[in-house]
Coordinates of C-alpha atoms and ligand atoms in Angstrom, one line a residue:
M1 CA 43.5 -28.0 204.4
I2 CA 40.8 -26.2 204.9
H3 CA 40.1 -22.3 205.9
H4 CA 38.3 -20.0 207.4
E5 CA 39.6 -16.9 208.6
L6 CA 38.6 -17.1 212.3
I7 CA 38.8 -21.0 213.9
V8 CA 36.9 -21.0 216.8
V9 CA 38.1 -23.9 219.3
G10 CA 35.2 -25.2 221.7
G11 CA 31.2 -25.1 221.3
G12 CA 30.6 -24.3 224.7
L13 CA 28.7 -20.5 225.8
A14 CA 32.2 -18.9 225.5
G15 CA 33.6 -20.3 222.0
L16 CA 29.3 -19.9 221.3
R17 CA 29.5 -16.4 222.4
A18 CA 33.1 -14.8 220.4
A19 CA 32.1 -16.9 217.1
V20 CA 27.8 -15.0 217.2
E21 CA 29.8 -12.1 217.6
A22 CA 32.3 -12.4 215.3
R23 CA 30.1 -13.7 212.6
N24 CA 27.4 -10.5 213.1
A25 CA 30.8 -9.0 212.4
G26 CA 31.1 -10.5 208.5
I27 CA 33.9 -13.1 209.6
D28 CA 33.7 -16.0 208.0
V29 CA 34.0 -17.6 211.3
A30 CA 33.8 -21.5 212.2
I31 CA 33.6 -23.8 215.1
L32 CA 35.7 -26.6 216.1
S33 CA 34.2 -28.7 219.4
Q34 CA 35.0 -32.3 220.1
V35 CA 31.1 -32.7 221.3
W36 CA 27.9 -31.2 220.0
P37 CA 28.4 -28.0 221.3
G38 CA 25.3 -28.5 222.6
R39 CA 27.2 -31.4 225.3
S40 CA 29.8 -28.6 226.4
H41 CA 30.5 -28.2 230.3
S42 CA 28.6 -25.1 230.5
G43 CA 25.3 -27.0 229.9
A44 CA 26.2 -28.8 233.3
A45 CA 25.7 -25.4 234.8
Q46 CA 23.4 -25.3 237.7
G47 CA 23.1 -22.5 240.4
G48 CA 23.1 -19.2 237.9
V49 CA 24.8 -16.4 236.5
N50 CA 25.1 -12.5 238.4
A51 CA 24.4 -9.4 237.1
A52 CA 23.7 -6.2 239.2
L53 CA 20.0 -6.2 238.2
A54 CA 19.1 -4.8 240.5
N55 CA 15.1 -7.4 240.9
H56 CA 15.2 -8.9 244.5
P57 CA 13.4 -7.4 246.7
E58 CA 16.4 -7.2 248.8
S59 CA 18.9 -6.6 246.5
A60 CA 17.3 -3.0 245.1
D61 CA 20.2 -0.4 245.7
D62 CA 22.3 -2.9 244.2
T63 CA 25.4 -1.5 241.5
W64 CA 27.7 -3.1 238.9
E65 CA 30.1 -0.8 241.6
K66 CA 29.2 -3.4 244.3
H67 CA 29.1 -5.9 242.0
A68 CA 32.9 -5.5 241.4
F69 CA 34.1 -5.0 244.5
D70 CA 32.0 -8.3 246.1
T71 CA 34.0 -9.6 243.3
V72 CA 37.1 -8.2 244.0
K73 CA 37.1 -9.4 248.0
G74 CA 36.3 -12.6 246.6
S75 CA 39.5 -13.0 244.2
D76 CA 41.3 -12.2 247.7
Y77 CA 42.6 -9.2 245.7
L78 CA 44.1 -10.7 243.0
A79 CA 41.4 -10.2 240.0
D80 CA 42.6 -7.3 237.8
Q81 CA 40.4 -4.8 238.7
D82 CA 39.9 -3.2 234.9
A83 CA 38.8 -6.3 234.0
V84 CA 36.6 -6.8 237.1
A85 CA 34.8 -3.5 236.0
Q86 CA 34.6 -4.8 232.6
M87 CA 32.8 -7.4 233.1
T88 CA 30.7 -6.4 236.2
K89 CA 29.3 -3.0 233.9
D90 CA 28.9 -5.9 230.9
A91 CA 26.9 -8.5 232.6
I92 CA 23.3 -6.1 233.0
P93 CA 23.0 -5.5 228.5
V94 CA 24.9 -8.8 228.5
I95 CA 21.9 -10.8 230.6
Y96 CA 19.7 -9.3 228.2
Q97 CA 20.3 -10.2 225.7
L98 CA 20.4 -13.4 226.2
D99 CA 16.9 -12.9 227.6
Q100 CA 15.4 -11.3 224.6
W101 CA 17.5 -14.0 222.5
G102 CA 15.5 -16.4 224.5
C103 CA 17.3 -18.0 227.6
P104 CA 13.6 -18.9 229.9
F105 CA 15.4 -17.6 233.0
S106 CA 13.2 -18.0 236.3
R107 CA 10.8 -14.7 236.7
F108 CA 9.8 -12.9 239.8
D109 CA 5.6 -12.9 240.0
N110 CA 6.5 -9.5 238.5
G111 CA 7.8 -10.5 235.5
T112 CA 11.3 -9.5 236.0
I113 CA 14.2 -11.8 235.7
A114 CA 14.4 -13.5 239.7
Q115 CA 17.3 -13.3 241.3
R116 CA 19.3 -15.5 244.4
P117 CA 21.6 -15.2 247.4
F118 CA 25.2 -17.0 246.3
G119 CA 28.2 -16.7 248.4
G120 CA 30.2 -14.2 249.3
A121 CA 27.6 -12.1 247.4
G122 CA 26.3 -8.8 249.5
Y123 CA 23.1 -9.0 247.6
P124 CA 20.7 -11.6 245.8
R125 CA 22.5 -10.9 242.3
T126 CA 22.9 -14.2 240.9
C127 CA 19.8 -14.9 237.8
Y128 CA 19.1 -18.4 237.1
G129 CA 16.4 -20.7 235.1
A130 CA 15.8 -23.3 238.4
D131 CA 18.9 -25.3 238.9
K132 CA 19.5 -25.5 234.9
T133 CA 21.1 -22.7 234.3
G134 CA 24.2 -23.5 232.1
H135 CA 21.6 -25.9 229.7
Y136 CA 19.5 -22.6 229.1
M137 CA 22.4 -20.2 228.1
L138 CA 24.2 -22.9 226.4
H139 CA 21.2 -23.7 224.5
T140 CA 20.5 -20.2 223.7
M141 CA 23.7 -20.0 222.3
V142 CA 23.8 -23.4 220.3
E143 CA 20.2 -21.4 218.6
R144 CA 21.9 -18.3 217.8
A145 CA 25.0 -19.5 215.9
V146 CA 22.7 -21.7 213.6
K147 CA 20.4 -18.3 213.5
A148 CA 24.2 -17.3 212.2
E149 CA 25.1 -19.9 210.4
V150 CA 27.8 -19.9 211.4
P151 CA 29.7 -23.2 210.3
M152 CA 30.6 -26.1 213.5
Y153 CA 32.9 -28.9 212.6
V154 CA 30.9 -31.2 215.4
E155 CA 33.6 -34.6 216.3
W156 CA 36.8 -32.5 215.6
F157 CA 39.3 -32.9 217.6
V158 CA 42.6 -30.3 217.7
T159 CA 45.8 -32.1 218.1
R160 CA 48.2 -28.5 218.0
L161 CA 48.7 -24.6 217.1
M162 CA 49.9 -24.2 213.6
V163 CA 52.4 -21.7 214.5
D164 CA 54.9 -19.8 211.9
E165 CA 57.5 -16.7 212.4
G166 CA 55.7 -15.4 216.0
V167 CA 51.7 -15.9 214.1
C168 CA 49.4 -17.9 215.0
R169 CA 47.9 -19.2 211.5
G170 CA 45.4 -22.3 212.1
V171 CA 45.1 -25.5 213.6
V172 CA 45.7 -29.4 213.2
A173 CA 42.4 -31.1 214.3
Y174 CA 41.2 -34.7 214.0
D175 CA 38.6 -35.6 212.1
M176 CA 36.6 -38.3 214.4
I177 CA 34.0 -40.0 212.5
K178 CA 35.8 -40.3 209.1
G179 CA 39.9 -40.4 210.7
G180 CA 42.9 -38.8 209.4
F181 CA 44.4 -35.3 210.1
E182 CA 43.4 -32.0 208.7
A183 CA 44.8 -28.9 208.6
F184 CA 42.6 -25.8 209.2
T185 CA 44.2 -22.6 207.9
A186 CA 43.6 -19.1 209.4
D187 CA 43.7 -15.5 210.2
A188 CA 43.7 -16.0 213.8
V189 CA 42.7 -18.1 216.5
I190 CA 39.8 -18.7 219.4
M191 CA 40.7 -20.8 222.2
A192 CA 37.4 -21.6 224.1
T193 CA 38.4 -25.5 225.6
G194 CA 37.4 -25.0 228.9
G195 CA 39.0 -25.7 232.5
A196 CA 41.2 -28.7 233.7
G197 CA 38.5 -30.2 236.1
R198 CA 39.9 -33.9 235.3
T199 CA 44.2 -32.9 236.0
Y200 CA 42.5 -34.0 239.7
S201 CA 40.8 -37.6 240.3
N202 CA 38.2 -35.7 242.5
S203 CA 36.8 -33.6 240.2
T204 CA 33.4 -32.2 239.6
N205 CA 34.2 -31.8 235.1
A206 CA 32.4 -33.8 232.4
I207 CA 35.1 -36.1 231.0
I208 CA 36.4 -33.9 228.6
S209 CA 37.3 -31.0 230.8
T210 CA 41.1 -31.7 230.7
G211 CA 43.0 -28.2 230.5
Y212 CA 44.2 -29.1 226.9
G213 CA 44.0 -26.6 225.2
M214 CA 45.3 -24.9 227.9
A215 CA 47.6 -27.2 226.9
M216 CA 48.1 -26.2 223.3
A217 CA 49.0 -23.1 224.0
Y218 CA 51.9 -23.3 226.4
H219 CA 53.5 -25.8 223.8
A220 CA 53.3 -23.0 221.5
G221 CA 55.1 -20.6 223.9
V222 CA 51.6 -18.6 225.8
P223 CA 52.1 -18.8 229.0
L224 CA 49.9 -19.7 232.0
K225 CA 48.9 -17.4 234.6
D226 CA 47.8 -18.5 238.0
L227 CA 47.8 -22.1 237.4
E228 CA 47.9 -23.4 241.0
F229 CA 44.7 -21.2 242.6
V230 CA 42.5 -24.2 241.9
Q231 CA 38.7 -24.0 243.6
F232 CA 37.5 -26.6 245.1
H233 CA 33.9 -26.8 245.5
P234 CA 32.2 -27.6 249.1
T235 CA 29.4 -29.6 247.8
G236 CA 30.5 -32.1 245.4
L237 CA 28.0 -35.6 245.9
L238 CA 30.4 -38.2 248.4
T239 CA 30.6 -41.2 246.1
T240 CA 31.6 -39.7 242.6
N241 CA 31.6 -35.7 243.1
I242 CA 29.4 -34.6 241.0
L243 CA 28.0 -31.3 241.9
M244 CA 25.5 -29.6 244.0
T245 CA 25.1 -26.6 243.3
E246 CA 25.7 -23.4 245.6
G247 CA 21.9 -22.4 244.4
A248 CA 20.9 -25.2 247.0
R249 CA 22.4 -23.2 249.7
G250 CA 21.5 -19.8 248.4
E251 CA 17.1 -21.3 248.3
G252 CA 18.4 -21.8 252.2
G253 CA 20.4 -25.2 252.1
Y254 CA 23.0 -25.9 255.9
L255 CA 25.6 -28.1 256.0
L256 CA 25.7 -29.8 259.3
N257 CA 28.8 -32.0 260.7
G258 CA 28.1 -35.2 262.7
E259 CA 27.0 -33.6 265.6
G260 CA 24.4 -32.3 263.7
E261 CA 25.8 -29.0 264.3
R262 CA 25.4 -25.4 261.3
F263 CA 29.0 -25.1 262.3
M264 CA 30.0 -22.6 259.6
Q265 CA 29.0 -20.4 262.6
R266 CA 32.5 -20.5 264.0
Y267 CA 33.7 -19.8 260.4
A268 CA 31.6 -17.0 258.7
P269 CA 29.6 -16.4 261.6
K270 CA 27.7 -13.9 259.4
A271 CA 27.4 -14.8 256.1
M272 CA 27.2 -18.4 257.2
E273 CA 26.5 -21.3 253.8
L274 CA 26.8 -19.0 251.9
A275 CA 31.3 -17.4 252.4
P276 CA 32.9 -17.9 249.6
R277 CA 33.8 -20.9 248.5
D278 CA 37.2 -21.4 249.6
I279 CA 36.4 -20.7 253.2
T280 CA 33.5 -23.2 252.8
S281 CA 36.1 -25.7 251.3
R282 CA 38.4 -25.0 254.2
S283 CA 35.8 -24.9 257.1
I284 CA 34.6 -28.6 256.1
Q285 CA 37.7 -29.7 255.7
T286 CA 38.8 -29.3 258.8
E287 CA 35.7 -30.5 260.4
I288 CA 36.5 -33.2 258.7
N289 CA 40.4 -33.4 259.6
E290 CA 39.2 -32.9 263.2
G291 CA 36.7 -35.9 263.7
R292 CA 33.9 -34.4 263.3
G293 CA 33.0 -35.5 259.8
I294 CA 29.7 -37.9 259.5
D295 CA 30.0 -40.6 262.2
G296 CA 33.8 -39.3 262.0
K297 CA 34.1 -40.0 258.6
G298 CA 35.1 -37.8 255.6
F299 CA 32.3 -36.3 255.0
V300 CA 29.7 -33.4 255.8
Y301 CA 25.7 -33.3 255.5
L302 CA 24.5 -31.2 252.6
D303 CA 20.6 -30.1 254.3
L304 CA 17.8 -29.2 252.5
R305 CA 14.8 -31.0 254.1
H306 CA 13.5 -27.8 256.1
L307 CA 13.2 -25.7 252.1
G308 CA 9.9 -28.5 251.9
A309 CA 9.1 -30.6 249.2
E310 CA 7.2 -28.0 246.6
K311 CA 9.9 -25.2 247.0
I312 CA 12.7 -28.6 245.9
L313 CA 10.7 -29.5 242.6
E314 CA 10.0 -25.7 241.9
K315 CA 13.7 -24.8 242.6
L316 CA 15.9 -27.3 242.3
P317 CA 14.4 -30.1 240.4
G318 CA 18.0 -31.5 239.1
I319 CA 19.8 -31.5 242.3
R320 CA 17.1 -33.9 243.9
D321 CA 17.7 -35.7 240.7
L322 CA 20.9 -36.4 240.7
A323 CA 20.9 -37.4 244.6
I324 CA 18.6 -39.9 244.0
H325 CA 20.5 -41.4 240.9
F326 CA 24.5 -40.3 241.6
E327 CA 23.5 -41.4 245.6
G328 CA 20.0 -42.6 246.3
V329 CA 19.1 -39.9 248.7
D330 CA 16.0 -37.9 248.2
P331 CA 17.3 -34.3 249.6
I332 CA 12.8 -33.9 249.9
E333 CA 13.6 -37.3 253.0
E334 CA 17.1 -36.8 254.0
P335 CA 20.2 -35.4 254.1
I336 CA 23.3 -35.2 251.1
P337 CA 26.4 -36.7 251.8
I338 CA 29.0 -33.8 250.9
V339 CA 32.9 -33.3 250.4
P340 CA 34.6 -30.8 248.9
S341 CA 35.7 -31.6 245.4
Q342 CA 38.1 -29.8 242.6
H343 CA 35.4 -27.4 240.2
Y344 CA 37.1 -24.7 238.5
S345 CA 40.5 -23.5 237.4
M346 CA 40.8 -20.2 237.7
G347 CA 44.2 -20.1 236.2
G348 CA 44.4 -20.2 232.5
I349 CA 45.9 -19.0 228.9
D350 CA 47.0 -15.7 229.6
T351 CA 45.4 -12.5 228.3
D352 CA 43.8 -8.8 228.1
M353 CA 40.6 -8.0 228.6
D354 CA 39.8 -8.7 224.6
G355 CA 41.3 -12.6 224.9
A356 CA 44.3 -11.2 223.5
T357 CA 47.3 -13.7 224.3
D358 CA 51.8 -12.6 223.7
L359 CA 50.8 -14.7 220.2
A360 CA 49.8 -12.7 217.1
G361 CA 46.7 -13.9 215.8
F362 CA 45.4 -15.9 218.6
Y363 CA 42.8 -15.4 221.2
A364 CA 41.0 -17.5 224.6
A365 CA 38.1 -16.9 226.1
G366 CA 36.4 -19.0 229.5
E367 CA 37.6 -20.9 231.5
C368 CA 41.0 -21.9 229.1
A369 CA 41.9 -18.4 229.9
C370 CA 42.6 -16.2 232.5
V371 CA 41.9 -12.2 232.3
S372 CA 42.2 -12.3 235.5
V373 CA 38.7 -12.0 237.2
H374 CA 38.4 -14.6 239.2
G375 CA 42.2 -13.6 240.7
G376 CA 42.6 -15.9 244.0
N377 CA 39.3 -17.4 244.4
R378 CA 36.0 -16.9 241.8
L379 CA 32.5 -16.4 242.7
G380 CA 29.4 -19.1 241.7
G381 CA 28.0 -17.2 239.1
N382 CA 31.1 -15.0 237.8
S383 CA 32.2 -18.0 235.8
L384 CA 28.9 -18.5 233.1
L385 CA 29.4 -14.4 233.2
E386 CA 32.2 -14.5 232.1
T387 CA 32.0 -16.9 229.2
V388 CA 29.6 -14.4 228.0
V389 CA 31.3 -11.3 228.3
F390 CA 34.3 -12.0 227.4
G391 CA 34.0 -14.3 224.7
R392 CA 32.3 -11.8 223.5
R393 CA 35.1 -9.0 223.0
A394 CA 37.3 -12.4 222.3
G395 CA 34.6 -12.4 219.1
A396 CA 35.0 -8.4 218.4
A397 CA 39.2 -8.3 218.5
A398 CA 39.5 -11.3 216.8
A399 CA 37.5 -9.7 213.9
Q400 CA 39.1 -7.1 213.9
H401 CA 42.3 -8.0 213.8
I402 CA 41.0 -9.9 210.9
R403 CA 40.2 -6.8 209.4
N404 CA 43.6 -4.8 210.3
S405 CA 45.3 -7.6 208.6
G406 CA 47.0 -8.1 205.0
P407 CA 45.4 -10.7 202.9
S408 CA 46.7 -14.0 204.5
P409 CA 49.8 -16.1 203.4
D410 CA 49.9 -18.3 201.1
M411 CA 49.7 -21.7 204.2
T412 CA 49.7 -24.4 202.3
V413 CA 53.7 -25.9 203.2
L414 CA 53.4 -24.7 206.5
A415 CA 49.9 -27.0 207.0
G416 CA 51.7 -30.1 205.4
R417 CA 54.4 -29.9 207.8
T418 CA 52.3 -29.3 211.1
V419 CA 50.0 -32.2 210.1
A420 CA 53.3 -34.0 208.9
A421 CA 54.8 -33.6 212.9
V422 CA 51.1 -34.4 214.7
E423 CA 51.2 -37.9 212.0
A424 CA 54.5 -38.5 213.6
Q425 CA 53.6 -38.1 217.3
V426 CA 50.8 -40.6 216.2
G427 CA 53.1 -43.4 214.7
G428 CA 55.2 -42.8 217.7
L429 CA 53.6 -43.7 220.5
A430 CA 51.6 -46.4 218.1
A431 CA 55.5 -48.0 217.0
R432 CA 55.6 -48.3 220.9
G433 CA 52.5 -49.9 221.2
A434 CA 51.1 -52.0 224.5
A435 CA 54.6 -52.4 225.1
G436 CA 54.9 -48.4 226.1
E437 CA 53.9 -47.3 229.3
D438 CA 50.1 -47.4 230.4
P439 CA 48.7 -43.9 229.5
Y440 CA 45.7 -44.8 231.1
A441 CA 47.8 -46.0 235.3
V442 CA 49.9 -42.7 234.3
R443 CA 46.6 -40.4 234.2
A444 CA 45.2 -42.5 237.4
E445 CA 48.5 -41.7 239.3
M446 CA 48.6 -38.0 238.1
T447 CA 45.2 -37.1 238.9
T448 CA 46.0 -38.6 242.4
T449 CA 49.0 -36.9 242.9
M450 CA 47.1 -33.5 242.2
K451 CA 43.9 -34.5 244.6
D452 CA 46.8 -35.6 247.4
H453 CA 49.1 -33.1 246.9
F454 CA 47.7 -30.6 246.2
G455 CA 43.6 -30.2 247.3
V456 CA 42.2 -27.4 250.1
F457 CA 45.2 -27.4 252.3
R458 CA 49.3 -27.4 251.0
D459 CA 51.8 -27.3 252.6
A460 CA 55.8 -27.5 251.4
A461 CA 56.7 -31.0 252.5
T462 CA 53.5 -32.3 251.1
M463 CA 54.2 -30.5 247.5
H464 CA 57.9 -31.4 247.5
A465 CA 56.3 -35.1 247.6
G466 CA 54.3 -34.7 244.7
L467 CA 56.3 -32.3 242.9
D468 CA 58.3 -35.1 242.8
K469 CA 56.1 -37.4 241.6
M470 CA 54.4 -35.5 239.3
L471 CA 57.6 -34.8 237.5
A472 CA 58.6 -39.0 237.1
L473 CA 55.2 -39.2 235.8
K474 CA 56.7 -36.4 233.1
E475 CA 59.2 -39.0 232.1
R476 CA 57.2 -42.1 231.9
V477 CA 54.4 -39.0 229.5
G478 CA 57.7 -39.9 227.4
N479 CA 57.2 -43.7 226.9
V480 CA 53.5 -44.3 226.9
G481 CA 52.3 -46.4 223.9
L482 CA 48.2 -46.4 221.7
R483 CA 47.1 -49.2 222.3
H484 CA 44.3 -48.9 220.0
T485 CA 45.7 -47.5 216.2
G486 CA 42.2 -47.6 214.5
G487 CA 41.3 -44.1 212.4
V488 CA 38.0 -43.8 213.2
L489 CA 36.4 -42.1 216.6
N490 CA 39.7 -43.0 218.4
L491 CA 39.2 -42.3 221.6
D492 CA 41.9 -43.7 222.5
M493 CA 44.4 -41.9 220.8
I494 CA 42.7 -39.3 221.9
R495 CA 43.0 -39.9 225.8
T496 CA 46.5 -40.7 224.6
V497 CA 47.9 -37.5 222.8
E498 CA 46.2 -35.7 225.4
L499 CA 48.1 -36.8 228.8
E500 CA 50.9 -35.1 227.8
G501 CA 49.4 -31.5 227.6
M502 CA 47.4 -32.5 230.7
V503 CA 50.9 -33.6 232.9
D504 CA 52.2 -30.0 231.8
V505 CA 49.2 -27.9 233.4
A506 CA 49.4 -30.2 236.6
L507 CA 53.2 -29.3 236.8
G508 CA 52.3 -26.2 236.4
I509 CA 49.8 -25.9 239.2
A510 CA 52.5 -27.8 241.6
A511 CA 55.0 -25.5 240.9
G512 CA 52.9 -21.9 241.3
A513 CA 52.0 -23.7 244.7
L514 CA 55.5 -24.2 245.6
A515 CA 57.1 -21.2 244.5
R516 CA 53.8 -18.9 246.1
T517 CA 54.8 -19.0 249.5
E518 CA 51.3 -17.2 251.7
S519 CA 48.0 -17.9 251.1
R520 CA 45.4 -16.2 249.1
G521 CA 42.1 -17.5 248.5
S522 CA 41.9 -20.9 246.9
H523 CA 45.8 -21.5 247.7
S524 CA 45.6 -22.5 251.3
R525 CA 48.9 -23.7 252.8
T526 CA 49.6 -24.2 256.7
D527 CA 53.2 -23.4 256.9
Y528 CA 52.7 -20.2 255.5
P529 CA 48.5 -19.1 256.4
D530 CA 48.9 -15.7 255.6
R531 CA 48.6 -13.4 252.5
D532 CA 51.1 -11.7 251.9
D533 CA 50.5 -8.2 249.6
T534 CA 54.1 -7.4 250.1
H535 CA 55.8 -10.1 247.9
W536 CA 53.1 -11.9 246.5
L537 CA 50.1 -9.4 245.8
K538 CA 51.4 -10.2 242.2
H539 CA 50.1 -13.1 239.4
T540 CA 52.4 -16.2 238.9
L541 CA 53.3 -16.8 234.3
A542 CA 54.3 -20.2 234.3
H543 CA 56.2 -21.0 230.5
Y544 CA 56.9 -23.8 228.7
H545 CA 59.9 -25.7 229.0
P546 CA 60.4 -29.2 228.0
E547 CA 61.8 -30.2 231.6
G548 CA 59.1 -28.2 233.0
P549 CA 57.2 -24.7 233.9
R550 CA 59.6 -21.9 234.1
L551 CA 58.4 -19.1 236.5
G552 CA 57.6 -15.4 236.1
S553 CA 55.2 -13.3 237.4
K554 CA 52.8 -10.1 236.8
P555 CA 51.6 -7.3 238.7
V556 CA 48.2 -7.3 239.2
T557 CA 46.1 -4.4 238.0
L558 CA 44.1 -2.3 241.4
G559 CA 43.0 1.1 241.4
M560 CA 39.3 0.5 242.7
F561 CA 39.4 -1.5 246.0
E562 CA 42.2 -1.4 248.3
P563 CA 43.3 -5.1 249.3
Q564 CA 41.8 -5.4 252.9
E565 CA 41.6 -8.5 255.3
R566 CA 38.2 -10.4 254.3
K567 CA 35.5 -11.2 256.6
Y568 CA 31.7 -13.1 256.2
Ligands
FAD601 C1 28.3 -28.8 236.8 C2 29.7 -28.0 236.8 C3 28.2 -26.8 237.3 C4 28.8 -25.0 236.9 N1 28.1 -24.6 238.0 C5 28.1 -22.7 237.3 C6 27.6 -22.0 238.1 O1 25.9 -22.1 238.3 N2 27.3 -20.8 237.6 C7 28.9 -20.3 236.7 O2 28.9 -19.4 236.9 N3 29.5 -21.4 236.2 C8 30.0 -22.5 236.4 N4 30.0 -23.8 236.2 C9 31.1 -23.0 235.4 C10 30.9 -22.4 233.9 O3 29.8 -24.0 233.7 C11 32.2 -22.9 233.6 O4 33.5 -21.5 234.0 C12 31.7 -22.6 231.8 O5 30.3 -23.2 231.9 C13 32.9 -23.1 231.1 O6 32.9 -22.7 229.7 P1 33.7 -22.6 228.0 O7 33.3 -22.1 227.0 O8 34.6 -21.7 228.3 O9 33.8 -23.9 228.0 P2 32.9 -25.6 228.2 O10 31.3 -25.1 228.5 O11 34.0 -26.5 228.8 O12 33.2 -25.5 226.6 C14 34.2 -26.4 226.6 C15 34.4 -27.0 224.9 O13 35.7 -27.0 224.1 C16 35.6 -27.8 223.4 N5 37.2 -28.4 223.3 C17 37.6 -28.9 224.6 N6 38.8 -29.5 224.3 C18 38.7 -29.7 222.8 C19 40.1 -29.5 221.2 N7 40.8 -30.4 221.6 N8 39.3 -29.9 220.4 C20 38.4 -29.6 220.1 N9 37.0 -29.3 221.0 C21 37.8 -29.1 222.1 C22 34.2 -29.0 223.6 O14 34.0 -29.5 223.0 C23 33.3 -27.5 224.2 O15 32.9 -27.6 223.4 C24 30.0 -24.8 236.2 C25 30.3 -25.6 236.1 C26 30.7 -26.9 236.6 C27 31.7 -28.1 235.9

């Protein structure tokens, strides 16, 4: 049994930022991460991070209020406006702090942090480091955590929360290097495990972005909010769904259909390629569905050729590399074939602005959390921002909670009991062995069901059929068998254990999507094409139940901007 005052699960941007904040407040905090923190999915972020710095010549009168307006409008008015105001205000000092900590942002000639245009924003407001912004920010934060001497348990996979009488007391984790399960007791836990992209087969996300962190909270009784809002990024590579950043369009890239037409003029005549992602993805999908894909097939082109070699090599070198290596296309010479691809989980663990949840001592931040600042649709560049703004706040709030709570009780019995329960669960999987269901077959069916039935466009009949498939998969997941029973580096065990959680999160997405009889943001129903503020200007909450999610709701916090029609 290992004790720290605070355990942070996840070494991405949110987890690192939270840990550094708590450490600097004098808290004994440790990070547990299934990969070396510098390899977290945050490092794959390309395009940039938003803050109303007003450095760009065209954004001299930009303000945090304008950033807040764009965010709320982008969210299709589902974001909580107090949280959005907090984020857009904090954005400015938080970015300057990262700059002072050594994050190598790209610069304008006058030395200020460079900013580029991004989707759904009235101003060029997105700060960037070439097309490797997440990588730069992540490594800056790893350095800060090392400097603050935050202990990191790297290659530890957290399997379960330890909860006693309504209070979170730590986690149980699998030591991937040495084998075996260990209890980590704590006075508070922050979940920062990233998104649930891999519940879809067509995702831009890392293999480890499974949503299992959300599932652990869900199983411990914490509701998940707004799960049905799944962002499809307009431009994933055709064959692998690897992301081609929105920064490519921010730098002037075009979207072309099979007729060589910049079709966005029909859908967003003002914003064109820089309409928000929900609108751009739907426009691409409509072109494809109506037979105007390239050669009538299921993709369109992202064309960067007119930007010229110099600009592509300076501003988008990573995009060029990815296109060459994974699609066999050099964007200097040829247009890039792209399709809308699952990209971001707007929903997640229901938290307040300090990352606090309904479970005492349990916090969440980053993509696994839903504060909510993204509502029905996240603007590009607001997610990296969310990780550092709300990671910092969660770290501070957890530190305060620890200072306010009395001495920790003896957790030996609880720790022993929870480890035994995890060992029994894995023992059960191993006992079934190869005679049990193949977890990889179940996973593949789940991810294609989500892609085919809960995609860019949705309707009741397609979703009902998908929900039936998901409920059948839920049955099967109870019978999966563990093939490999070795103690050390047992990735088979990790993939098998997390599958049940993934199916539960996917079922939450499905149930929320069927229940929400309107179209808002990324949730676009052909049978309910209009936004319905009378009935649905509210968050959905999914509560875990062994037979499937139980849905409730929660009001949206307005205050700054009244809902309007969205035009771009
Ligand atoms: C390809 C791509 C490009 C993007 N580009 C941008 C962009 O330009 N701008 C922007 O604003 N946003 C972008 N995003 C979104 C943004 O990068 C993410 O939302 C954000 O980085 C998530 O950070 P996080 O800290 O919440 O999680 P992550 O960075 O995903 O980190 C999760 C951490 O949790 C750990 N973990 C997970 N489960 C467990 C477990 N069970 N036990 C132990 N550890 C666990 C992992 O090891 C990892 O350290 C992009 C996303 C992708 C996928």
